[in-house]
Tab-separated table of C-alpha atoms (C1' of nucleotides) in Angstrom:
chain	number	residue	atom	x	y	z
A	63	UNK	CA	155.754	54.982	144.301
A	64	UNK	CA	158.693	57.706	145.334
A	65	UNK	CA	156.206	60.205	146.460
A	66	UNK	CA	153.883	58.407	147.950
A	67	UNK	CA	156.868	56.543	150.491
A	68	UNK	CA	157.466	60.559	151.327
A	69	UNK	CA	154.313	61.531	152.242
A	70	UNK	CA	153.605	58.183	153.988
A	71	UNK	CA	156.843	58.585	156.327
A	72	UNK	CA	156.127	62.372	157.030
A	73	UNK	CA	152.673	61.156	158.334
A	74	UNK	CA	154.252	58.455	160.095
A	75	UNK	CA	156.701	60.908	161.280
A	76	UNK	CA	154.098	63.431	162.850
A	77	UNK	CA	151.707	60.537	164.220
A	78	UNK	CA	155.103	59.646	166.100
A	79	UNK	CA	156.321	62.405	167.813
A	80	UNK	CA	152.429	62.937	168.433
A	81	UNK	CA	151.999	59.992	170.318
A	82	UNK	CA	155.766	58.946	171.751
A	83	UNK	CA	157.320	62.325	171.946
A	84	UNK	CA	160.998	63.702	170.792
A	85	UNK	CA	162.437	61.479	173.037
A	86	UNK	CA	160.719	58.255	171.654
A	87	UNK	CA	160.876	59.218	168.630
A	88	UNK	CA	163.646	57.143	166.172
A	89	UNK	CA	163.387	55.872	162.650
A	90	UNK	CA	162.509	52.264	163.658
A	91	UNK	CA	159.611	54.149	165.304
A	92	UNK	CA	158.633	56.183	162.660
A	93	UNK	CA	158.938	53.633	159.799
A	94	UNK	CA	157.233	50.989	161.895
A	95	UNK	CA	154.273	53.789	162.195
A	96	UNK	CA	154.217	54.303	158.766
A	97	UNK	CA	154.281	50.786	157.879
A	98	UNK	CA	157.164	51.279	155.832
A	99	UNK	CA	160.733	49.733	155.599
A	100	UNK	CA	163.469	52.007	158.008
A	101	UNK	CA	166.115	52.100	155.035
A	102	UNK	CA	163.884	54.519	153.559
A	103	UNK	CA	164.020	57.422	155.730
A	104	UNK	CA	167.800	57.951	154.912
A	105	UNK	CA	167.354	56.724	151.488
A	106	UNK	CA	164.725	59.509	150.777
A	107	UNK	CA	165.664	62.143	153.638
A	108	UNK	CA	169.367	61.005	153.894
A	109	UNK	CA	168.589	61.577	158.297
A	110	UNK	CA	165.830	61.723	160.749
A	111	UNK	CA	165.974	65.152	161.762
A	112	UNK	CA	165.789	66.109	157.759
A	113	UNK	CA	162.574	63.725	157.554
A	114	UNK	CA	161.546	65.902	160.736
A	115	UNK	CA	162.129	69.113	159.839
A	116	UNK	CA	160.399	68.039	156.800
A	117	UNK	CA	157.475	66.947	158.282
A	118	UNK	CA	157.440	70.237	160.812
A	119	UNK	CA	157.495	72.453	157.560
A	120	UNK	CA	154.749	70.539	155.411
A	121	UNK	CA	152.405	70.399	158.459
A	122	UNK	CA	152.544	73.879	159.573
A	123	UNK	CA	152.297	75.042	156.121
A	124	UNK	CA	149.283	73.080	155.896
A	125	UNK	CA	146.771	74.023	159.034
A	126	UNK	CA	148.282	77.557	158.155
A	127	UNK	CA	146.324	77.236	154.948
A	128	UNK	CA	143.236	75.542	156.592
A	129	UNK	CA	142.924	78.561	158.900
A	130	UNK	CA	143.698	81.468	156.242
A	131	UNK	CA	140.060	82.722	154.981
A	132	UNK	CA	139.073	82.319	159.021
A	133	UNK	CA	141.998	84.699	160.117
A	134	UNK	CA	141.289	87.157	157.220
A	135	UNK	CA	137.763	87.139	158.406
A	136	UNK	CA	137.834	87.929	162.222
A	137	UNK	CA	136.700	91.411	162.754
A	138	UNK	CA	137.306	91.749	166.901
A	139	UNK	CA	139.778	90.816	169.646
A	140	UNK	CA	136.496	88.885	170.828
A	141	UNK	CA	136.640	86.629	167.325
A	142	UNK	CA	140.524	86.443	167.691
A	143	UNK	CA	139.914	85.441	170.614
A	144	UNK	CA	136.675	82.820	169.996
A	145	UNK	CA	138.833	81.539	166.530
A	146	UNK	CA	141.746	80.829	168.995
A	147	UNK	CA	139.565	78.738	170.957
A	148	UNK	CA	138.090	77.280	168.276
A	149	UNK	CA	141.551	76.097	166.820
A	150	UNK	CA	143.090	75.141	170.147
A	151	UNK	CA	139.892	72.560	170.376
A	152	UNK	CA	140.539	71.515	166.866
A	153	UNK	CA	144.336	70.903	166.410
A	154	UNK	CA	144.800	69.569	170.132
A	155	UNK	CA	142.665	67.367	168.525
A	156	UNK	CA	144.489	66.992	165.869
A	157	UNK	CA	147.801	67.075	167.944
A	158	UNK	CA	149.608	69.461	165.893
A	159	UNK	CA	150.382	71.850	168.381
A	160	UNK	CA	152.027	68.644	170.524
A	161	UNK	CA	153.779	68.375	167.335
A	162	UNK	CA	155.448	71.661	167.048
A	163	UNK	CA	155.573	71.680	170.985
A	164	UNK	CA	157.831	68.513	170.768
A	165	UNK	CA	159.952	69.555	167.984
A	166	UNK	CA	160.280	73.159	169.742
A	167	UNK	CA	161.846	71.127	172.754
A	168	UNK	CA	164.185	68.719	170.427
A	169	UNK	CA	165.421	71.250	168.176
A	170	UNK	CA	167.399	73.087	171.592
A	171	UNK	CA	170.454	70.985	170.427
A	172	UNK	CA	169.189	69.650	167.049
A	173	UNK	CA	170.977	72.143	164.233
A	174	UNK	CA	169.140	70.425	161.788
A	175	UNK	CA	165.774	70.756	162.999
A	176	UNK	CA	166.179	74.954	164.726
A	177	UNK	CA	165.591	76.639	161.727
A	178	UNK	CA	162.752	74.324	160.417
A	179	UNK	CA	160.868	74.998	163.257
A	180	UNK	CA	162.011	78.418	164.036
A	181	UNK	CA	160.092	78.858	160.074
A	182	UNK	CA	157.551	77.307	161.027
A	183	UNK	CA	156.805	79.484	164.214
A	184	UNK	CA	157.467	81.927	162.542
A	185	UNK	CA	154.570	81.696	160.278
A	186	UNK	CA	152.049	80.979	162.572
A	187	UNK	CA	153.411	84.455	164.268
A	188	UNK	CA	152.630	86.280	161.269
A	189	UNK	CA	149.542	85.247	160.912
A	190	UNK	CA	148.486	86.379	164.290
A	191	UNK	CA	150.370	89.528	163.805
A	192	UNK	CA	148.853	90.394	160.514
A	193	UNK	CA	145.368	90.155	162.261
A	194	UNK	CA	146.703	92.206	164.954
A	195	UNK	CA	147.761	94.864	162.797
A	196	UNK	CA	144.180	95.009	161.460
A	197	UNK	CA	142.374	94.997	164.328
A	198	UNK	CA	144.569	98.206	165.541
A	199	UNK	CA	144.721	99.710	162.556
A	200	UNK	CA	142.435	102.746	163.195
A	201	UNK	CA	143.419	102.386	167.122
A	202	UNK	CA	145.625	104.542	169.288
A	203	UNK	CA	146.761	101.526	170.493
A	204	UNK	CA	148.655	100.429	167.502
A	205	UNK	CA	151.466	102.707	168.763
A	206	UNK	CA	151.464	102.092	171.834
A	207	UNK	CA	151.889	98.015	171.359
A	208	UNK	CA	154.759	96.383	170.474
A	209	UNK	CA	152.440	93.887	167.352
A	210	UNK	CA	154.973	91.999	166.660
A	211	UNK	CA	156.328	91.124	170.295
A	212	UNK	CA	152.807	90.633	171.066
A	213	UNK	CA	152.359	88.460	168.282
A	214	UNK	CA	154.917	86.310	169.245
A	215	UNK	CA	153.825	86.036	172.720
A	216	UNK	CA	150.678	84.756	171.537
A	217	UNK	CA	152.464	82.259	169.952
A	218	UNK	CA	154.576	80.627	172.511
A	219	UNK	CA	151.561	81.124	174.939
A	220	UNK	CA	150.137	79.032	172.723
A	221	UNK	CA	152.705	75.817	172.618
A	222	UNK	CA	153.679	76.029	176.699
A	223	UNK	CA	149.772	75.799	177.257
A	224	UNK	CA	149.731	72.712	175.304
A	225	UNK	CA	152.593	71.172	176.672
A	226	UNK	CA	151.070	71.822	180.030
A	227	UNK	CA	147.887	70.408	178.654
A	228	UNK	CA	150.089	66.789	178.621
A	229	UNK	CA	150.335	66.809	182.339
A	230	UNK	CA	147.448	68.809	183.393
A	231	UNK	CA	144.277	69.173	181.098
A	232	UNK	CA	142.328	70.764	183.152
A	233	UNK	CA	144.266	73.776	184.624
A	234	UNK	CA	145.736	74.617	180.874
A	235	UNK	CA	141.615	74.937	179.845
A	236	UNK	CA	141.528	77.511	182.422
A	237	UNK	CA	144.695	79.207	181.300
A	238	UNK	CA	143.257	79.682	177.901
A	239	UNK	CA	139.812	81.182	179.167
A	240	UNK	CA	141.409	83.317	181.011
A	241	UNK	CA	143.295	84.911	178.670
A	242	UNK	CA	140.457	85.372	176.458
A	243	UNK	CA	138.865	87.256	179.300
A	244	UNK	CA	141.829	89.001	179.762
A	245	UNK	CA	141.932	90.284	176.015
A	246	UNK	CA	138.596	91.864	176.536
A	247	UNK	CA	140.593	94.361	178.158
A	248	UNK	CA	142.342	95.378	175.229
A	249	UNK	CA	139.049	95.983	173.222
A	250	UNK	CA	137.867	98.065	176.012
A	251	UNK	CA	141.133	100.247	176.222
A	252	UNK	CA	140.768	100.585	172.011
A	253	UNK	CA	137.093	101.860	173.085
A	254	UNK	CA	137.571	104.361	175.363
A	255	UNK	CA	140.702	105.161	172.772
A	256	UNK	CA	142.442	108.390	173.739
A	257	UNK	CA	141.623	108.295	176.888
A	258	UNK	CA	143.138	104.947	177.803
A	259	UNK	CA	145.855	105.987	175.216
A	260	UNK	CA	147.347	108.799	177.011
A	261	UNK	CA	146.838	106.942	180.533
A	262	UNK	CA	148.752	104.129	178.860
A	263	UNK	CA	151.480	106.168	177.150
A	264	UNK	CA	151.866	108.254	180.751
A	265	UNK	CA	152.672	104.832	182.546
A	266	UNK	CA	154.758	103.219	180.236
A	267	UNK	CA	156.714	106.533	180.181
A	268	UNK	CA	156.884	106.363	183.920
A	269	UNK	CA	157.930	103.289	184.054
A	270	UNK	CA	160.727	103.530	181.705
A	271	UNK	CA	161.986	106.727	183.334
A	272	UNK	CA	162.224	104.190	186.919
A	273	UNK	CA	163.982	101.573	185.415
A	274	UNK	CA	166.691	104.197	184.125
A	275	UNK	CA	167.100	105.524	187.673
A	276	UNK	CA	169.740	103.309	190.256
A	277	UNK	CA	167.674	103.386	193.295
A	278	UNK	CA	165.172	100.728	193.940
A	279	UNK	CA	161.683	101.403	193.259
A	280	UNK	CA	160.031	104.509	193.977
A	281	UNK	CA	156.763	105.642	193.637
A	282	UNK	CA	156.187	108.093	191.008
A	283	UNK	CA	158.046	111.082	191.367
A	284	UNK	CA	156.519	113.724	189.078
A	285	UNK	CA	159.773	115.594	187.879
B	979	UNK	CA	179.219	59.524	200.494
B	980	UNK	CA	175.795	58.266	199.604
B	981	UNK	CA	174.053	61.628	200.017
B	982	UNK	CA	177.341	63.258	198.266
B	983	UNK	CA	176.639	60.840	195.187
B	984	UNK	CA	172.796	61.436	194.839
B	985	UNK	CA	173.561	65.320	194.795
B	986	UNK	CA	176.218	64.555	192.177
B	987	UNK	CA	173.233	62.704	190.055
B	988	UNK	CA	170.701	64.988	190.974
B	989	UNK	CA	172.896	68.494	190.034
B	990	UNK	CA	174.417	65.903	186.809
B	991	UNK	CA	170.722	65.007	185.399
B	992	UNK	CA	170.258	68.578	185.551
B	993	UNK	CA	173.082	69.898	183.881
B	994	UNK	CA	172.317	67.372	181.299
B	995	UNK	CA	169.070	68.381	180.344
B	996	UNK	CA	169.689	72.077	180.132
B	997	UNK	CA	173.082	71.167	177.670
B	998	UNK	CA	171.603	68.169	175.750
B	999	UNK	CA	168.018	68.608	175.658
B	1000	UNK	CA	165.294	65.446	177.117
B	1001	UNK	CA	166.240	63.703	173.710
B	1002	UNK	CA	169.839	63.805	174.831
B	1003	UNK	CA	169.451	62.789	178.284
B	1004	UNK	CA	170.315	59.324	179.130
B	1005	UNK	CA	171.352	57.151	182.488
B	1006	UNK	CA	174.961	57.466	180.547
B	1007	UNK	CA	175.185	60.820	179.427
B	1008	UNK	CA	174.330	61.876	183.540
B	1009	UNK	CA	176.246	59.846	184.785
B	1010	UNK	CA	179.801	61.115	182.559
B	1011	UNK	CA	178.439	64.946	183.331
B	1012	UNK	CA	178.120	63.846	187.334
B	1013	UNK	CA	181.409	62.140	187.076
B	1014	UNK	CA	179.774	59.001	188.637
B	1015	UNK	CA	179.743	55.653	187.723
B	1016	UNK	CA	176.358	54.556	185.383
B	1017	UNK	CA	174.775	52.004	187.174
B	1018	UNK	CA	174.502	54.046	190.687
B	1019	UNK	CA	171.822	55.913	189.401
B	1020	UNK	CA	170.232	52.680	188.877
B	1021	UNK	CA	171.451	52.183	192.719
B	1022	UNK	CA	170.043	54.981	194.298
B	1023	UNK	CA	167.136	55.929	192.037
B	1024	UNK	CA	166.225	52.952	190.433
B	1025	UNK	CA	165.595	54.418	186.835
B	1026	UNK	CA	166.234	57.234	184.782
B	1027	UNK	CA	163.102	58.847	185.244
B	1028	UNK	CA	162.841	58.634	189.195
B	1029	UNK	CA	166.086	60.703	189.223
B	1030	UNK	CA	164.515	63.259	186.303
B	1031	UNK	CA	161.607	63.276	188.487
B	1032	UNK	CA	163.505	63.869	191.754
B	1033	UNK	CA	165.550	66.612	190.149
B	1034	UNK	CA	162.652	68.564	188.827
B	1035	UNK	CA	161.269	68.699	192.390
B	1036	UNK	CA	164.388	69.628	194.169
B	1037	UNK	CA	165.376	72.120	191.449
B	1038	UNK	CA	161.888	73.961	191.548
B	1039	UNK	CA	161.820	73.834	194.994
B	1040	UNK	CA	164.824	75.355	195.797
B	1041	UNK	CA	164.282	78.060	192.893
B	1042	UNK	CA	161.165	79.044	194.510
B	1043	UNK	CA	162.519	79.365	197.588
B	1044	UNK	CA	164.919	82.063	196.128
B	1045	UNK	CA	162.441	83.972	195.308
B	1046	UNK	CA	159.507	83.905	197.939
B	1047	UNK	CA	161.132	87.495	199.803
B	1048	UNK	CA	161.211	89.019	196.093
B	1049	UNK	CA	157.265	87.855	195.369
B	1050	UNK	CA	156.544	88.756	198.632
B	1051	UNK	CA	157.739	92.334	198.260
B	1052	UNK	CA	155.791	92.828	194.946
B	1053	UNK	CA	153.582	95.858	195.023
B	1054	UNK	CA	151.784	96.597	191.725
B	1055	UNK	CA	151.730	95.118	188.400
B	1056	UNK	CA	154.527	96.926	187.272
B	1057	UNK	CA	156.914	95.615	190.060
B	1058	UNK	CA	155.516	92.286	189.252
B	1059	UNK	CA	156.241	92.172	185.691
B	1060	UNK	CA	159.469	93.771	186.289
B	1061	UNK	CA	160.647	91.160	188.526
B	1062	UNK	CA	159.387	88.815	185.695
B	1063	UNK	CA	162.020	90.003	183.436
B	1064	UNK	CA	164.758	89.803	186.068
B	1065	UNK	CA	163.562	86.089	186.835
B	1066	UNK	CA	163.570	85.313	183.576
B	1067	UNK	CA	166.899	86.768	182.356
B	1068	UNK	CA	168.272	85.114	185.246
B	1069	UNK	CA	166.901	81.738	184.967
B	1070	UNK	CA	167.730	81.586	181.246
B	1071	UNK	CA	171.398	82.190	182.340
B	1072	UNK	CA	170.457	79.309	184.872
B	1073	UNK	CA	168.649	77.486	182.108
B	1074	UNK	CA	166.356	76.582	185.312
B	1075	UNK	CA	163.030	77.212	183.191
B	1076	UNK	CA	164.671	75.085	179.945
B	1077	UNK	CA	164.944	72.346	182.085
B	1078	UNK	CA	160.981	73.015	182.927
B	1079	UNK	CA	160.354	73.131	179.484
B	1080	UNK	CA	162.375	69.816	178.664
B	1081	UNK	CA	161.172	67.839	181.178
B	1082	UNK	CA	157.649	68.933	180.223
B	1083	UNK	CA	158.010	68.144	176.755
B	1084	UNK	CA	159.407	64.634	178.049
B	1085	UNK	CA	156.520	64.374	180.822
B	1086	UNK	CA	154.189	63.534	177.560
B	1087	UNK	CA	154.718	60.229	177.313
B	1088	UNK	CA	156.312	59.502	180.550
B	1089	UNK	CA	153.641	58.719	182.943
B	1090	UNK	CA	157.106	58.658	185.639
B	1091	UNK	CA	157.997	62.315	184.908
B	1092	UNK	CA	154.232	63.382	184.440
B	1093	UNK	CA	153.460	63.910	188.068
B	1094	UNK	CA	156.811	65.528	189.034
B	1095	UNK	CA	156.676	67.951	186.374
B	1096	UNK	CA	152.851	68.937	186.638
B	1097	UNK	CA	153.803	69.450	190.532
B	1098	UNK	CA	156.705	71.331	190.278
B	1099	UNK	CA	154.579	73.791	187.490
B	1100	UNK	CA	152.098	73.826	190.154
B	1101	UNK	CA	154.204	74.970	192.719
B	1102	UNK	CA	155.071	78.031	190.480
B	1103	UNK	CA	151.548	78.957	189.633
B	1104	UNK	CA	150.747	78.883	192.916
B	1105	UNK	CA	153.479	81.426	193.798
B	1106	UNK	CA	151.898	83.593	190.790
B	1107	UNK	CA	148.514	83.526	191.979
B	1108	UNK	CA	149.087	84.634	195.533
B	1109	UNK	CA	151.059	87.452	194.185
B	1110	UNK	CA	147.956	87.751	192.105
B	1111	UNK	CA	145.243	87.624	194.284
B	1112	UNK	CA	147.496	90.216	196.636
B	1113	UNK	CA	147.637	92.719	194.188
B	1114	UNK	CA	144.027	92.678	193.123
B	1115	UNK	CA	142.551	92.134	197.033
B	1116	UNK	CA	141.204	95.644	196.842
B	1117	UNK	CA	140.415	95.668	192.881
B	1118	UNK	CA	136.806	95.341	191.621
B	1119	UNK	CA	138.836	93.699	188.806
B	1120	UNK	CA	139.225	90.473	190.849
B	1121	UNK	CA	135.745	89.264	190.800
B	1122	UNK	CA	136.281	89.215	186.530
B	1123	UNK	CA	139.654	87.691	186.448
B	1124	UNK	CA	140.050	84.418	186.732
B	1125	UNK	CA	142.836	84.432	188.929
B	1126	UNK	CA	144.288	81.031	189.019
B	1127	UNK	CA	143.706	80.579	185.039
B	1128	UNK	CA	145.798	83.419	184.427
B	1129	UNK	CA	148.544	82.691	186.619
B	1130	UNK	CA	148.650	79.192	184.769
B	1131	UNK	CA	149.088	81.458	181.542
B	1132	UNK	CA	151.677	83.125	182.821
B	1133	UNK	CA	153.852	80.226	183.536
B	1134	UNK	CA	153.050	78.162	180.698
B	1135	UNK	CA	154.117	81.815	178.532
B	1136	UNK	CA	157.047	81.535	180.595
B	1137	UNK	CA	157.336	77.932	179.409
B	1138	UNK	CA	156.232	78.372	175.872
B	1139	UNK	CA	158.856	82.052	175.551
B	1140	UNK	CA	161.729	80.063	177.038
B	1141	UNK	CA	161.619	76.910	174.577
B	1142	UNK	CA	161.417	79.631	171.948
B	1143	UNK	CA	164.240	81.442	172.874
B	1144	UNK	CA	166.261	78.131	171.476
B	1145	UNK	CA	165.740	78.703	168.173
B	1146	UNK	CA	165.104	82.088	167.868
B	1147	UNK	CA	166.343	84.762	171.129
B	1148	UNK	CA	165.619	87.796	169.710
B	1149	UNK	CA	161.870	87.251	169.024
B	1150	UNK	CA	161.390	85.464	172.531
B	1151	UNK	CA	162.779	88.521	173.915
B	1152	UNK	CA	160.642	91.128	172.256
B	1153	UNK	CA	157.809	88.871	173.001
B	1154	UNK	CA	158.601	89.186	176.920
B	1155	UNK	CA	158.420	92.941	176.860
B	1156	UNK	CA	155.377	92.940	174.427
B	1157	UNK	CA	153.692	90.725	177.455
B	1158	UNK	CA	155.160	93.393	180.156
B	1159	UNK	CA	153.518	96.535	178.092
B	1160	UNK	CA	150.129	94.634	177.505
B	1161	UNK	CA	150.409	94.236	181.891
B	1162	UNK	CA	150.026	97.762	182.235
B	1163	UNK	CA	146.694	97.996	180.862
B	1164	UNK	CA	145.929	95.962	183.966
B	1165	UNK	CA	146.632	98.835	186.206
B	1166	UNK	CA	144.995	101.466	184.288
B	1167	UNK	CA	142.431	98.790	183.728
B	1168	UNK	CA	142.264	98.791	187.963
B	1169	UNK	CA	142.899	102.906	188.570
B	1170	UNK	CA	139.796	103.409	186.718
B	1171	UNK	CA	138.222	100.960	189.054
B	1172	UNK	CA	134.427	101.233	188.884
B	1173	UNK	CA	134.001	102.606	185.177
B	1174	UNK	CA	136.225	99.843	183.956
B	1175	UNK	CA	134.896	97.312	185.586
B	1176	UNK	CA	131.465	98.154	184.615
B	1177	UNK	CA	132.475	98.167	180.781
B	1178	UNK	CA	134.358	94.570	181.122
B	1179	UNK	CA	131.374	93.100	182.876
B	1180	UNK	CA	128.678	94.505	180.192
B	1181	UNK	CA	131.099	93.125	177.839
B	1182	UNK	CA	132.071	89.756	178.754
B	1183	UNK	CA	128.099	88.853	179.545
B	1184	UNK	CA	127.744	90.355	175.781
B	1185	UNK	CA	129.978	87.971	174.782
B	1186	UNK	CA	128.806	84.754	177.010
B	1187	UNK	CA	125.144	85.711	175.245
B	1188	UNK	CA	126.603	85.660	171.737
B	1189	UNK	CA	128.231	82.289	171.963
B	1190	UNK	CA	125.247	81.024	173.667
B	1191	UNK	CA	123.085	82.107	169.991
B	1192	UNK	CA	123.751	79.389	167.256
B	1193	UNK	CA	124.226	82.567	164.854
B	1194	UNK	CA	127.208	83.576	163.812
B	1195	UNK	CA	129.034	86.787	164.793
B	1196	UNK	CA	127.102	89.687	164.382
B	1197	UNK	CA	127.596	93.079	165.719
B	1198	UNK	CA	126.457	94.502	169.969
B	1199	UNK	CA	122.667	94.348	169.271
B	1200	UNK	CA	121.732	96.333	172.734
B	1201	UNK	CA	118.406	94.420	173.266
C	1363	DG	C1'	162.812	52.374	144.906
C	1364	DT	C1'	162.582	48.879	148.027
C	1365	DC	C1'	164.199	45.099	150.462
C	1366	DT	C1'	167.500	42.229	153.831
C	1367	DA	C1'	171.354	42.126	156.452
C	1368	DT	C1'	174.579	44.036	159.179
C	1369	DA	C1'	178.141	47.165	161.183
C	1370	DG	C1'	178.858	49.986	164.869
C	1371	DT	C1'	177.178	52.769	168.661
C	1372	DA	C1'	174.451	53.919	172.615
C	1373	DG	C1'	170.745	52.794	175.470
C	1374	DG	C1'	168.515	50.624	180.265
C	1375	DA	C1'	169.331	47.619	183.590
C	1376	DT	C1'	171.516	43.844	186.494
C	1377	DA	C1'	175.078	40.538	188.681
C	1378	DG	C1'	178.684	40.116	191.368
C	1379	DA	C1'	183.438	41.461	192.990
C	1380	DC	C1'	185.330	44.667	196.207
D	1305	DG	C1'	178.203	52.222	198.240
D	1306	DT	C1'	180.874	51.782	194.450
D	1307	DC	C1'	183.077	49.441	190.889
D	1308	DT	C1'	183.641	46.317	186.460
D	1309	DA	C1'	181.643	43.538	183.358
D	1310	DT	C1'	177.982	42.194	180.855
D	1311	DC	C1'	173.212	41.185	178.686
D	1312	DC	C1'	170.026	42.627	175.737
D	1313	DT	C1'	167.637	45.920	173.402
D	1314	DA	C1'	167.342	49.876	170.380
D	1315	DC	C1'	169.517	53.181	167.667
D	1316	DT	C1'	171.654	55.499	163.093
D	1317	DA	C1'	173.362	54.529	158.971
D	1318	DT	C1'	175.153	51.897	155.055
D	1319	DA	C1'	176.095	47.989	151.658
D	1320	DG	C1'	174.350	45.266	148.449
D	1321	DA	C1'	170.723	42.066	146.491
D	1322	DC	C1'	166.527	42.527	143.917
DNA sequence: GTCTATAGTAGGATAGAC
DNA sequence: GTCTATCCTACTATAGAC
């Protein structure tokens, strides 16, 4: 069956790149993964880096939906937090982050694959920064950080710390525990709210107000 | 000159990576951008992936050593994050931390490149973390941040922002200064020293005693 | 839709002349 | 140390039989 060929070589296609890599990653590869004939990736995605792009798109689109009701339901930078844990565990396991990771790192001179994966980043990023906004909705935070910047960060945090995990699983483990101690920060700042608010709006004021002067740095210089 | 031609290689496989990616990186493909015949590399480095590894070390080495006076000379959080955005703006223009993130990406299945690249990372993250642990010598925050985790988060950001820059500079830019905002609550974090500190302890060992429960989440129950 | 066969290109690596 | 020439493998993609 047509459809069934199509789903079989975009599993193939993800179990590839999960296990070889972009770089080891061709259609004799993925069709022999698959268990399917190689004439069939351009007969039913005309290239590879269609079939990829593809596959980048369908997968993303999927955990997206797996993780949905637990986004909508965290209620604390501490369950963001915890439910980022959780889901690093679960799709390292899974090796879709290696996925996107790898296709991230191909799709730097593949015009084909950029925008699939861009997309797909890009959904993952508003997830996270549709959580975000709800968390700081009644905060005086909210105006103070940049949501969608920090949404984003999260993101990419999120692939080079599984990349790194390839070459050294123990120190990216740390990486991620530290930042979830470090966003414990940001639920104390919301707490103390106006307080930390004004402190927070004073720096970032002063700090601005440096970087438009020419001289070096300067302590602060209450004009 | 034999030294002449493995410099030729070594700048060559470097170039490479940055303009074709790891999936476009072959003995061939150096060897036309070094202007060197193919089968030296094979001469003096014996594969493809000794020279990879070779450049990655020499590259990371020498971009460190660039900027050991400027690390040095960092003062507070702000200066820090500050010279993060001039390192990064000027390694992007390099496309020093793209070759990072390529060679990491390729590191995944190449148990040749593995090492290099998980040293060379190293040797960053250890700049980060004395620069780190200087900052915070005096800090009652340094007893609840795990120091060496979060300078591995930091570079693998740095990683993570810089492969997403490739398909998508805008975001990966926003996302940089998002990070550099979020910093400041560091310092304010650290100038309220002792109240602060107090509130992030109470709240991480909150947090350690909730996951510890089998329950689910439920709201600060002060027992 | 799926197969075999194959064209044409690019890859890693080596032998041997200079 | 550097070159040419070459082997063999792997790659993308297509043509054509079934």
């Amino acid at each position: 069956m047509a459809s069934d060929t199509r789903q079989r070589l975009i599993d193939g296609a993800l179990e590839t790149i999960r296990r070889d890599g972009i770089a080891g990653t061709s259609a004799r590869t993925i069709a022999a993964t698959a268990g399917v004939n190689q004439a069939l990736i351009f007969y039913h995605f005309g290239s590879v880096g269609t079939l990829l792009a593809e596959a980048c798109r369908r997968a993303t689109e999927e955990r997206i939906d797996h993780y949905r009701d637990q986004l909508a339901g965290v209620a604390s930078f501490d369950e963001l937090l915890d439910l980022g844990r959780r889901l690093h565990a679960e799709e390292r396991e899974l090796g879709n982050v290696a996925v996107l990771a790898q296709m991230l790192a191909g799709a730097q001179r593949d015009e084909s694959l950029a925008p699939a994966v861009a997309g797909a980043l890009r959904l993952w990023i508003a997830e996270i920064e549709r959580v975000l906004t709800r968390l700081l909705a009644d905060s005086p935070l909210a105006g103070v950080i940049d949501l969608p910047g920090l949404a984003t960060a999260i993101s990419a945090a999120f692939v080079g710390i599984e990349l790194y995990d390839g070459v050294d699983a123990a120190a990216s483990g740390n990486a991620l525990e530290a930042l979830r101690r470090l966003a414990v920060l940001i639920e104390i700042a919301d707490e103390l709210g106006p307080v930390a608010t004004r402190l927070l709006r004073r720096r970032l004021a002063a700090r601005d107000r440096r970087r438009s002067e020419t001289a070096p740095y300067r302590k602060k210089s209450p004009r």
